[in-house]
Short mmCIF file of C-alpha atoms and ligand atoms in Angstrom, two decimals:
data_model
loop_
_atom_site.label_atom_id
_atom_site.label_comp_id
_atom_site.label_asym_id
_atom_site.label_seq_id
_atom_site.Cartn_x
_atom_site.Cartn_y
_atom_site.Cartn_z
CA MET A 16 85.72 138.00 95.59
CA SER A 17 87.85 134.87 95.76
CA GLU A 18 89.90 134.05 98.85
CA LYS A 19 93.65 134.73 98.50
CA PHE A 20 96.50 132.58 99.80
CA GLN A 21 100.26 132.84 99.72
CA VAL A 22 100.55 129.11 99.00
CA VAL A 23 98.03 126.48 97.92
CA VAL A 24 98.99 122.82 98.25
CA ILE A 25 97.06 120.44 95.99
CA GLY A 26 96.85 116.97 97.58
CA GLY A 27 96.62 116.17 101.29
CA GLY A 28 98.88 113.09 101.45
CA PRO A 29 102.07 112.85 103.52
CA GLY A 30 103.83 115.18 101.06
CA GLY A 31 101.03 117.75 100.88
CA TYR A 32 99.77 117.85 104.46
CA VAL A 33 103.28 118.01 105.95
CA CYS A 34 104.19 120.76 103.47
CA ALA A 35 101.03 122.75 104.33
CA ILE A 36 101.70 122.51 108.08
CA ARG A 37 105.35 123.57 107.65
CA LEU A 38 104.31 126.51 105.44
CA ALA A 39 101.82 127.64 108.08
CA GLN A 40 104.45 127.25 110.82
CA LEU A 41 106.68 129.53 108.76
CA GLY A 42 103.95 132.19 108.77
CA LEU A 43 102.56 131.77 105.25
CA LYS A 44 98.83 131.88 104.61
CA THR A 45 98.26 128.35 103.36
CA ALA A 46 95.44 126.24 101.97
CA CYS A 47 95.41 122.54 101.18
CA ILE A 48 92.97 120.96 98.72
CA GLU A 49 92.17 117.25 99.01
CA SER A 50 89.69 115.37 96.84
CA ARG A 51 89.24 112.02 98.63
CA GLY A 52 87.20 113.41 101.52
CA SER A 53 89.80 112.66 104.18
CA LEU A 54 93.38 113.81 104.71
CA GLY A 55 96.52 111.64 104.79
CA GLY A 56 96.55 110.54 101.14
CA THR A 57 97.33 107.04 99.96
CA CYS A 58 99.51 106.47 103.02
CA LEU A 59 96.92 106.94 105.75
CA ASN A 60 93.82 105.86 103.83
CA VAL A 61 94.81 102.97 101.56
CA GLY A 62 98.56 102.45 102.01
CA CYS A 63 101.08 102.42 104.84
CA ILE A 64 98.67 102.57 107.76
CA PRO A 65 95.91 100.07 106.88
CA SER A 66 98.53 97.64 105.53
CA LYS A 67 100.59 97.87 108.72
CA ASN A 68 97.47 97.44 110.81
CA LEU A 69 96.55 94.23 108.96
CA LEU A 70 100.16 93.01 109.01
CA ASN A 71 100.19 93.40 112.79
CA LEU A 72 96.79 91.78 113.37
CA SER A 73 97.43 88.88 111.00
CA GLU A 74 100.79 88.27 112.67
CA ASN A 75 99.11 88.26 116.09
CA TYR A 76 96.54 85.77 114.77
CA HIS A 77 99.29 83.56 113.39
CA LYS A 78 101.26 83.75 116.65
CA ALA A 79 98.16 83.09 118.77
CA LYS A 80 97.47 79.95 116.76
CA ASN A 81 100.91 78.68 117.68
CA PHE A 82 100.87 79.75 121.37
CA SER A 83 100.14 76.25 122.66
CA LYS A 84 103.57 75.12 121.36
CA LEU A 85 105.08 77.66 123.77
CA GLY A 86 103.10 76.55 126.79
CA ILE A 87 100.33 79.12 126.48
CA ASP A 88 97.04 77.35 126.04
CA ILE A 89 94.32 79.72 124.88
CA GLY A 90 92.06 77.15 123.29
CA ASP A 91 90.66 77.41 119.80
CA VAL A 92 91.78 80.60 118.03
CA LYS A 93 89.17 81.89 115.59
CA LEU A 94 89.36 84.66 113.03
CA ASN A 95 86.71 87.38 112.97
CA LEU A 96 87.64 89.15 109.74
CA GLU A 97 84.88 91.75 110.02
CA LYS A 98 86.14 92.86 113.43
CA MET A 99 89.72 92.89 112.15
CA MET A 100 88.71 95.13 109.24
CA ASN A 101 86.78 97.41 111.61
CA ASN A 102 89.87 97.74 113.76
CA LYS A 103 91.87 98.74 110.67
CA ASP A 104 89.23 101.30 109.64
CA LYS A 105 89.25 102.75 113.15
CA ALA A 106 93.02 103.24 113.03
CA VAL A 107 92.69 104.98 109.65
CA THR A 108 89.92 107.29 110.88
CA LEU A 109 91.82 108.23 114.02
CA LEU A 110 94.89 109.19 112.04
CA THR A 111 93.14 111.04 109.22
CA LYS A 112 91.09 113.02 111.76
CA GLY A 113 94.37 113.69 113.56
CA VAL A 114 95.71 115.44 110.45
CA GLU A 115 92.52 117.52 110.26
CA PHE A 116 93.14 118.55 113.86
CA LEU A 117 96.73 119.51 112.98
CA PHE A 118 95.43 121.68 110.13
CA LYS A 119 93.14 123.53 112.56
CA LYS A 120 95.91 123.89 115.12
CA ASN A 121 98.31 125.33 112.54
CA LYS A 122 95.64 127.42 110.76
CA VAL A 123 95.86 125.67 107.41
CA THR A 124 92.64 126.19 105.44
CA TYR A 125 91.33 122.82 104.24
CA PHE A 126 89.27 122.61 101.04
CA LYS A 127 87.48 119.34 100.28
CA GLY A 128 87.37 118.96 96.52
CA THR A 129 89.40 118.48 93.36
CA GLY A 130 91.95 121.19 92.66
CA SER A 131 92.86 122.22 89.12
CA PHE A 132 94.60 125.15 87.47
CA LYS A 133 92.48 127.93 85.93
CA SER A 134 95.69 129.89 85.50
CA ILE A 135 99.04 130.03 87.31
CA ASN A 136 97.52 132.04 90.14
CA LYS A 137 93.93 130.84 90.09
CA ILE A 138 92.95 127.41 91.37
CA SER A 139 89.51 125.84 90.96
CA VAL A 140 88.14 123.65 93.75
CA LEU A 141 85.31 121.40 92.61
CA ASP A 142 83.51 119.57 95.39
CA ARG A 143 81.59 116.29 95.14
CA LYS A 144 78.33 118.12 94.48
CA LYS A 145 80.05 119.79 91.50
CA LYS A 146 80.05 123.16 93.23
CA GLU A 147 83.07 125.17 92.11
CA ILE A 148 84.95 127.89 93.95
CA ILE A 149 88.03 129.73 92.75
CA ILE A 150 90.88 130.62 95.08
CA GLU A 151 93.86 132.82 94.33
CA THR A 152 97.43 131.98 95.18
CA GLU A 153 100.94 133.33 94.82
CA LYS A 154 102.54 129.88 94.79
CA THR A 155 101.28 126.32 94.35
CA VAL A 156 102.73 123.01 95.49
CA ILE A 157 101.45 119.96 93.59
CA SER A 158 101.39 116.84 95.74
CA THR A 159 98.82 114.67 94.04
CA GLY A 160 100.65 111.40 94.59
CA SER A 161 100.24 108.21 92.63
CA VAL A 162 97.70 105.50 91.76
CA PRO A 163 98.11 101.76 91.17
CA VAL A 164 98.78 100.54 87.64
CA SER A 165 97.28 97.39 86.19
CA LEU A 166 98.47 95.11 83.41
CA PRO A 167 97.57 96.15 79.85
CA GLY A 168 93.91 95.45 79.12
CA ILE A 169 93.09 94.32 82.67
CA GLU A 170 90.83 96.43 84.85
CA PHE A 171 90.60 96.36 88.63
CA ASP A 172 87.15 95.45 89.94
CA GLU A 173 88.55 95.55 93.51
CA LYS A 174 86.75 92.30 94.35
CA ILE A 175 88.34 89.58 92.22
CA ILE A 176 91.01 91.50 90.34
CA VAL A 177 92.26 93.85 93.01
CA SER A 178 94.87 96.55 93.48
CA SER A 179 96.43 97.07 96.92
CA THR A 180 93.32 99.13 97.77
CA GLY A 181 90.99 96.16 97.20
CA ALA A 182 93.44 93.78 98.91
CA LEU A 183 93.05 95.86 102.08
CA MET A 184 89.27 95.43 102.03
CA LEU A 185 88.52 91.80 101.14
CA GLN A 186 85.46 90.55 102.96
CA ALA A 187 86.50 86.92 103.12
CA VAL A 188 89.83 85.12 103.21
CA PRO A 189 90.49 83.86 99.68
CA LYS A 190 91.20 80.14 99.38
CA LYS A 191 93.80 80.86 96.75
CA MET A 192 95.31 84.24 95.89
CA VAL A 193 97.66 85.06 93.05
CA VAL A 194 99.89 88.08 93.62
CA VAL A 195 101.26 89.50 90.40
CA GLY A 196 104.55 91.28 91.22
CA GLY A 197 107.08 90.50 93.94
CA GLY A 198 107.61 94.05 95.15
CA TYR A 199 107.13 95.19 98.73
CA ILE A 200 103.38 95.90 98.46
CA GLY A 201 102.63 92.46 96.95
CA LEU A 202 104.74 90.69 99.57
CA GLU A 203 103.19 92.60 102.47
CA MET A 204 99.64 91.96 101.30
CA GLY A 205 100.51 88.36 100.33
CA SER A 206 101.84 87.84 103.87
CA VAL A 207 98.64 89.22 105.42
CA TRP A 208 96.35 86.86 103.48
CA SER A 209 98.70 83.90 103.78
CA ARG A 210 98.73 84.25 107.59
CA LEU A 211 94.96 84.46 107.58
CA GLY A 212 94.73 81.17 105.68
CA ALA A 213 94.98 81.84 101.93
CA GLU A 214 97.24 79.80 99.65
CA VAL A 215 99.35 82.58 98.14
CA HIS A 216 101.22 82.36 94.83
CA VAL A 217 103.52 85.19 93.79
CA VAL A 218 104.18 85.47 90.06
CA GLU A 219 107.21 87.64 89.28
CA PHE A 220 108.69 88.48 85.91
CA LEU A 221 112.23 89.04 87.25
CA GLU A 222 114.73 86.62 88.79
CA ASN A 223 114.53 88.12 92.29
CA ILE A 224 111.83 89.59 94.47
CA THR A 225 112.00 93.26 95.62
CA PRO A 226 114.05 94.51 92.66
CA GLY A 227 116.70 97.07 93.62
CA MET A 228 117.25 95.49 97.03
CA ASP A 229 120.72 94.14 97.93
CA LYS A 230 120.68 90.73 96.22
CA GLU A 231 121.95 88.71 99.18
CA ILE A 232 119.13 90.09 101.33
CA SER A 233 116.54 89.52 98.63
CA VAL A 234 117.60 85.87 98.23
CA GLU A 235 117.38 85.31 102.01
CA PHE A 236 114.04 87.12 102.09
CA MET A 237 112.51 84.79 99.51
CA LYS A 238 113.86 81.74 101.36
CA ILE A 239 112.16 82.88 104.57
CA LEU A 240 108.85 83.68 102.86
CA LYS A 241 108.90 80.26 101.16
CA LYS A 242 109.35 78.62 104.56
CA GLN A 243 106.26 80.53 105.68
CA GLY A 244 104.29 78.84 102.91
CA ILE A 245 104.22 81.49 100.18
CA HIS A 246 104.78 79.99 96.71
CA PHE A 247 106.99 81.82 94.21
CA HIS A 248 106.95 81.54 90.42
CA MET A 249 109.96 83.54 89.25
CA GLN A 250 110.85 84.67 85.73
CA THR A 251 107.23 84.10 84.90
CA LYS A 252 104.99 86.45 82.99
CA VAL A 253 101.25 86.88 83.24
CA GLU A 254 99.75 86.55 79.76
CA LYS A 255 96.07 86.79 80.53
CA ILE A 256 93.64 87.06 83.42
CA LYS A 257 90.10 85.84 82.85
CA LYS A 258 87.30 86.12 85.35
CA ASN A 259 85.07 83.06 85.78
CA ALA A 260 82.28 81.82 88.04
CA ASN A 261 84.70 80.89 90.85
CA GLY A 262 87.05 83.86 90.66
CA ALA A 263 89.73 84.15 88.02
CA SER A 264 92.11 82.16 85.93
CA VAL A 265 95.63 83.56 85.54
CA LEU A 266 97.52 82.29 82.51
CA THR A 267 101.30 82.55 82.89
CA ILE A 268 104.33 81.65 80.82
CA ASP A 269 107.75 80.94 82.34
CA LYS A 270 111.21 81.67 80.89
CA ASP A 271 111.28 78.28 79.12
CA GLY A 272 107.97 78.97 77.44
CA LYS A 273 106.00 76.62 79.73
CA LYS A 274 102.42 77.79 80.23
CA VAL A 275 100.82 77.39 83.65
CA ASN A 276 97.29 78.32 84.58
CA PHE A 277 96.40 79.38 88.12
CA ASP A 278 92.77 79.20 89.18
CA CYS A 279 92.19 81.41 92.18
CA ASP A 280 89.50 83.44 93.87
CA VAL A 281 91.45 86.71 94.06
CA VAL A 282 94.26 88.20 91.94
CA LEU A 283 96.25 91.07 93.42
CA ILE A 284 98.04 93.07 90.74
CA SER A 285 100.89 94.92 92.39
CA VAL A 286 103.16 95.81 89.53
CA GLY A 287 103.76 99.43 90.46
CA ARG A 288 102.17 102.84 90.72
CA LYS A 289 101.97 105.79 88.35
CA PRO A 290 102.03 109.53 89.04
CA ASN A 291 98.60 111.06 89.42
CA THR A 292 98.24 114.27 87.42
CA ASN A 293 94.93 113.52 85.69
CA SER A 294 92.62 116.06 87.24
CA LEU A 295 95.06 118.99 87.61
CA LYS A 296 94.80 120.55 84.12
CA ILE A 297 98.54 121.24 84.33
CA GLU A 298 98.71 121.25 80.54
CA SER A 299 96.70 124.49 80.62
CA ILE A 300 99.61 126.28 82.33
CA GLY A 301 102.35 124.32 80.52
CA VAL A 302 103.90 122.27 83.38
CA LYS A 303 106.29 119.74 81.82
CA LEU A 304 106.33 115.99 82.55
CA ASP A 305 109.25 113.59 82.13
CA GLU A 306 109.27 110.36 80.08
CA LYS A 307 107.54 108.49 82.93
CA LYS A 308 104.79 111.13 83.16
CA ARG A 309 106.15 112.45 86.45
CA ILE A 310 106.21 116.20 86.98
CA LYS A 311 109.68 117.49 86.15
CA THR A 312 111.28 119.59 88.89
CA ASP A 313 114.67 121.11 89.68
CA LYS A 314 116.57 120.58 92.94
CA ASN A 315 114.33 123.16 94.64
CA PHE A 316 111.19 121.22 93.57
CA GLN A 317 110.28 124.04 91.16
CA THR A 318 108.62 122.98 87.89
CA ASN A 319 109.37 124.70 84.60
CA ILE A 320 106.69 127.24 85.59
CA SER A 321 107.87 129.69 88.22
CA ASN A 322 105.91 129.60 91.48
CA VAL A 323 104.59 126.11 90.74
CA TYR A 324 106.34 123.32 92.66
CA ALA A 325 105.85 119.56 92.97
CA ILE A 326 106.81 116.91 95.55
CA GLY A 327 106.20 113.29 96.57
CA ASP A 328 105.11 110.36 94.43
CA VAL A 329 104.18 112.68 91.56
CA ILE A 330 107.89 113.50 90.95
CA GLU A 331 111.03 111.40 90.48
CA GLY A 332 112.38 109.19 93.27
CA PRO A 333 111.24 106.36 95.51
CA MET A 334 107.49 106.30 96.09
CA LEU A 335 107.68 106.41 99.88
CA ALA A 336 105.78 108.42 102.45
CA HIS A 337 108.84 109.66 104.33
CA LYS A 338 110.47 110.81 101.06
CA ALA A 339 107.29 112.78 100.27
CA GLU A 340 107.22 114.26 103.79
CA ASP A 341 110.86 115.35 103.68
CA GLU A 342 110.29 116.96 100.28
CA GLY A 343 107.20 118.70 101.71
CA ILE A 344 109.29 120.25 104.47
CA ALA A 345 112.15 121.15 102.12
CA VAL A 346 109.91 122.88 99.56
CA ALA A 347 108.05 124.80 102.30
CA GLU A 348 111.36 126.05 103.69
CA ASN A 349 112.57 127.01 100.22
CA ILE A 350 109.36 128.93 99.55
CA ALA A 351 109.85 130.75 102.87
CA GLY A 352 113.36 131.77 101.81
CA GLN A 353 115.24 129.11 103.77
CA SER A 354 117.44 126.36 102.32
CA GLY A 355 115.46 123.14 102.55
CA HIS A 356 117.02 120.03 101.09
CA VAL A 357 116.61 116.25 101.00
CA ASN A 358 119.53 113.83 101.16
CA TYR A 359 118.48 111.13 98.72
CA ASP A 360 121.46 108.95 99.75
CA THR A 361 119.98 108.24 103.16
CA ILE A 362 116.34 107.45 102.49
CA PRO A 363 115.55 104.14 104.18
CA GLY A 364 113.23 101.56 102.65
CA VAL A 365 111.40 99.05 104.83
CA VAL A 366 109.29 95.99 104.05
CA TYR A 367 107.02 95.25 107.00
CA THR A 368 106.80 91.50 106.60
CA SER A 369 107.86 89.14 109.33
CA PRO A 370 110.76 89.41 109.65
CA GLU A 371 111.12 92.97 108.41
CA VAL A 372 113.59 94.00 105.74
CA ALA A 373 115.25 97.42 105.80
CA SER A 374 117.83 99.09 103.58
CA ILE A 375 119.64 102.38 103.37
CA GLY A 376 122.34 103.71 101.06
CA LYS A 377 124.12 101.66 98.44
CA THR A 378 123.65 97.96 97.75
CA GLU A 379 126.63 95.72 97.05
CA GLU A 380 125.58 95.56 93.40
CA GLN A 381 125.54 99.37 93.12
CA LEU A 382 129.01 99.66 94.67
CA LYS A 383 130.39 97.07 92.24
CA GLU A 384 128.78 98.87 89.33
CA SER A 385 130.36 102.20 90.37
CA ASN A 386 133.77 100.59 90.98
CA ILE A 387 133.81 101.67 94.61
CA LYS A 388 136.02 99.46 96.79
CA TYR A 389 134.17 98.34 99.88
CA LYS A 390 134.40 96.13 102.96
CA ILE A 391 131.49 94.01 104.24
CA GLY A 392 130.53 93.44 107.84
CA LYS A 393 127.85 90.85 108.56
CA PHE A 394 126.25 89.53 111.69
CA SER A 395 123.55 86.89 112.02
CA PHE A 396 120.66 87.25 114.45
CA MET A 397 121.33 83.57 115.29
CA ALA A 398 124.23 84.89 117.38
CA ASN A 399 122.26 87.76 118.95
CA SER A 400 121.20 86.92 122.48
CA ARG A 401 117.90 88.84 122.48
CA ALA A 402 116.85 87.34 119.16
CA LYS A 403 117.67 83.83 120.39
CA ALA A 404 115.98 84.44 123.75
CA ILE A 405 112.67 85.26 122.11
CA ASP A 406 113.01 82.88 119.19
CA GLU A 407 113.17 85.56 116.48
CA ALA A 408 116.63 84.75 115.20
CA GLU A 409 116.09 84.71 111.44
CA GLY A 410 118.14 87.04 109.26
CA PHE A 411 121.25 89.17 109.49
CA VAL A 412 122.71 92.67 109.38
CA LYS A 413 125.01 93.64 106.52
CA ILE A 414 127.03 96.85 106.57
CA LEU A 415 128.98 98.12 103.57
CA ALA A 416 131.85 100.53 104.29
CA ASP A 417 134.42 102.27 102.12
CA GLU A 418 137.57 100.13 101.92
CA VAL A 419 139.88 103.08 102.53
CA THR A 420 137.98 105.56 104.71
CA ASP A 421 135.69 103.06 106.53
CA LYS A 422 132.76 105.44 105.90
CA VAL A 423 129.40 103.63 105.96
CA LEU A 424 128.02 103.50 102.41
CA GLY A 425 124.99 101.30 102.98
CA ALA A 426 123.30 98.89 105.34
CA HIS A 427 120.81 96.11 104.76
CA ILE A 428 118.98 94.26 107.49
CA ILE A 429 116.62 91.32 107.42
CA GLY A 430 115.30 90.43 110.84
CA SER A 431 112.91 91.43 113.62
CA HIS A 432 112.67 95.21 114.09
CA ALA A 433 114.84 95.86 111.01
CA GLY A 434 112.71 98.94 110.26
CA GLU A 435 113.64 100.46 113.63
CA LEU A 436 117.29 99.31 113.56
CA ILE A 437 117.99 101.01 110.24
CA ALA A 438 117.41 104.46 111.85
CA GLU A 439 120.70 104.40 113.73
CA ILE A 440 122.56 103.73 110.47
CA GLY A 441 120.66 106.64 108.89
CA ILE A 442 121.78 109.03 111.60
CA GLY A 443 125.30 107.66 111.35
CA MET A 444 125.37 108.18 107.59
CA GLU A 445 124.01 111.74 107.93
CA PHE A 446 126.94 112.48 110.24
CA GLY A 447 129.42 110.74 107.93
CA ALA A 448 130.01 107.88 110.39
CA SER A 449 132.60 105.19 109.82
CA ALA A 450 131.83 101.55 110.64
CA GLU A 451 134.20 102.00 113.57
CA ASP A 452 132.05 104.87 114.94
CA ILE A 453 129.07 102.50 115.09
CA ALA A 454 131.21 99.66 116.43
CA ARG A 455 132.53 101.80 119.29
CA THR A 456 129.09 103.11 120.29
CA CYS A 457 127.79 101.35 123.39
CA HIS A 458 124.59 99.40 122.59
CA ALA A 459 122.31 98.11 125.35
CA HIS A 460 122.29 94.41 126.14
CA PRO A 461 120.35 92.33 125.30
CA THR A 462 118.95 94.12 122.24
CA PHE A 463 118.59 93.45 118.55
CA SER A 464 120.68 96.60 118.02
CA GLU A 465 123.74 94.73 119.25
CA ALA A 466 123.63 92.88 115.91
CA VAL A 467 124.18 96.26 114.20
CA LYS A 468 127.20 96.93 116.43
CA GLU A 469 128.58 93.44 115.78
CA ALA A 470 128.12 93.85 112.01
CA ALA A 471 130.04 97.14 112.28
CA LEU A 472 132.79 95.32 114.22
CA SER A 473 132.77 92.61 111.58
CA VAL A 474 133.64 95.20 108.90
CA ASP A 475 137.16 94.98 110.35
CA LYS A 476 136.83 91.28 111.19
CA ARG A 477 136.60 91.78 114.93
CA ALA A 478 133.03 90.76 115.77
CA ILE A 479 132.99 89.16 119.21
CA HIS A 480 130.04 86.80 119.03
CA SER A 481 130.63 85.09 115.70
C1 FAD B 11 99.47 99.35 100.11
C2 FAD B 11 100.52 100.41 100.24
C3 FAD B 11 101.39 100.36 101.30
C4 FAD B 11 102.37 101.35 101.46
N1 FAD B 11 103.21 101.27 102.52
C5 FAD B 11 104.16 102.19 102.67
C6 FAD B 11 105.03 102.15 103.78
O1 FAD B 11 104.92 101.27 104.63
N2 FAD B 11 105.94 103.13 103.92
C7 FAD B 11 106.08 104.12 102.99
O2 FAD B 11 106.95 104.98 103.16
N3 FAD B 11 105.27 104.20 101.92
C8 FAD B 11 104.32 103.26 101.74
N4 FAD B 11 103.47 103.36 100.68
C9 FAD B 11 103.66 104.46 99.71
C10 FAD B 11 103.08 105.76 100.25
O3 FAD B 11 101.72 105.56 100.54
C11 FAD B 11 103.26 106.87 99.24
O4 FAD B 11 104.61 106.95 98.86
C12 FAD B 11 102.84 108.20 99.83
O5 FAD B 11 101.50 108.18 100.22
C13 FAD B 11 103.07 109.33 98.82
O6 FAD B 11 102.65 110.53 99.37
P1 FAD B 11 102.16 111.73 98.46
O7 FAD B 11 101.76 112.82 99.39
O8 FAD B 11 103.16 112.03 97.42
O9 FAD B 11 100.89 111.19 97.69
P2 FAD B 11 99.54 110.50 98.18
O10 FAD B 11 99.67 109.90 99.50
O11 FAD B 11 99.12 109.61 97.05
O12 FAD B 11 98.54 111.71 98.33
C14 FAD B 11 98.09 112.44 97.24
C15 FAD B 11 96.70 112.94 97.54
O13 FAD B 11 96.33 113.88 96.54
C16 FAD B 11 94.95 113.76 96.29
N5 FAD B 11 94.68 114.33 94.97
C17 FAD B 11 95.04 113.86 93.77
N6 FAD B 11 94.65 114.73 92.80
C18 FAD B 11 94.03 115.75 93.43
C19 FAD B 11 93.44 116.95 92.98
N7 FAD B 11 93.43 117.29 91.68
N8 FAD B 11 92.90 117.76 93.91
C20 FAD B 11 92.91 117.46 95.24
N9 FAD B 11 93.47 116.34 95.70
C21 FAD B 11 94.04 115.51 94.81
C22 FAD B 11 94.70 112.26 96.38
O14 FAD B 11 93.35 112.02 96.69
C23 FAD B 11 95.64 111.85 97.51
O15 FAD B 11 94.96 111.79 98.74
C24 FAD B 11 102.46 102.40 100.51
C25 FAD B 11 101.57 102.47 99.44
C26 FAD B 11 100.60 101.49 99.30
C27 FAD B 11 99.65 101.58 98.16
#
């Protein structure tokens, strides 16, 4: 007889594992199926965590190399890439094992294998040795995430032509690396390898990097990265990538039709990710996809098939771990009869370069497009005492508030700790804060967060330090 569950979650990434834990907390008999052999999904295994580990270590390496300028003489700084990669792998293992522990603690049953639909209530789990078991379920949550996409006709070999996954595992620092796509993943990985010594060239089809970001921030961001030595080739399209004895040759064409060839040892293609529904056999139960092959859901994350839900990267919305997690909690609460919901207007986005870039809510371009009248408050970290004291004064805070009500509509920060600073704006926005609410909140001195307060003051042209 097959084992029976109230809910089966397919996919153990941040969407799926958080959902499974919340379901179990709510008293539902829950199983989670994960095919990659470890929990945590893209995020913990080949995404957020290893990339942040390498960003941190490469930044430390870069800083250490420049310590002598600050009066700290530590002699010759040498890179041991193998050790650095081992450190990254250790962080990943610790965290993925941590999720396994949380499953045990919360009594979530964990199946290692590929989940697919036999019928609406019967799920097959096929393990790596091709052994199949069938489990029964009342409800199913699909959280199978996304996978990197390549350019037409170009396959990843994860050594010379790499996706983000390969870029996290290179065994030597490339002399020259071409990054195709100026989105956040390409810029983070480009920063890592540039700091470790590679000559990095970003080829981007559009006019600006990080499309969708507030334009003023994006322009400043590119300026800063250029100063750090990253080369940008904007409005340039990759026509062909050919492997050769030394690596690869990337043929590009710019907006004026000029062809430029880049010879390099590694090409990172980071042009986006696509929903991962391949192994689910959802067509057998009739689950509908949208035009971008994402699973179509309603506001309760229910697909067109009752009792089958979907969350995370596999559905519409920003492909971010915290968005997937929040959807995991919301769908679990809905399944348990509560009223889970996600506020898509306050999902922050962070790029973990140095300095960091963080955004929440509307950009100036979006407000213009929707004819919403707004005020802008801006404050430069050049005038922030903490930032100046520790020589991390690049960037600024920009707050957008409604012209009439003063309600905060969006905030965009480029600067040290931007990813942490954006959280206070998020809480403010959830509580319907005005710029004045933030401006009148006492912020500790000297902190980077004072720049947020000053930007809020600047919305009404009363910043003190600028
Ligand atoms: C290099 C990189 C850096 C990133 N950095 C950040 C960041 O800093 N912050 C951020 O918010 N986001 C970041 N992301 C994005 C983030 O990783 C994803 O948005 C997030 O992991 C999505 O979670 P998910 O649960 O929807 O899917 P996933 O994390 O993709 O998890 C889905 C899981 O389902 C499993 N699966 C698929 N099919 C089946 C099946 N049939 N049966 C069983 N299991 C299956 C997969 O093996 C996978 O483990 C990054 C991504 C990359 C690639």
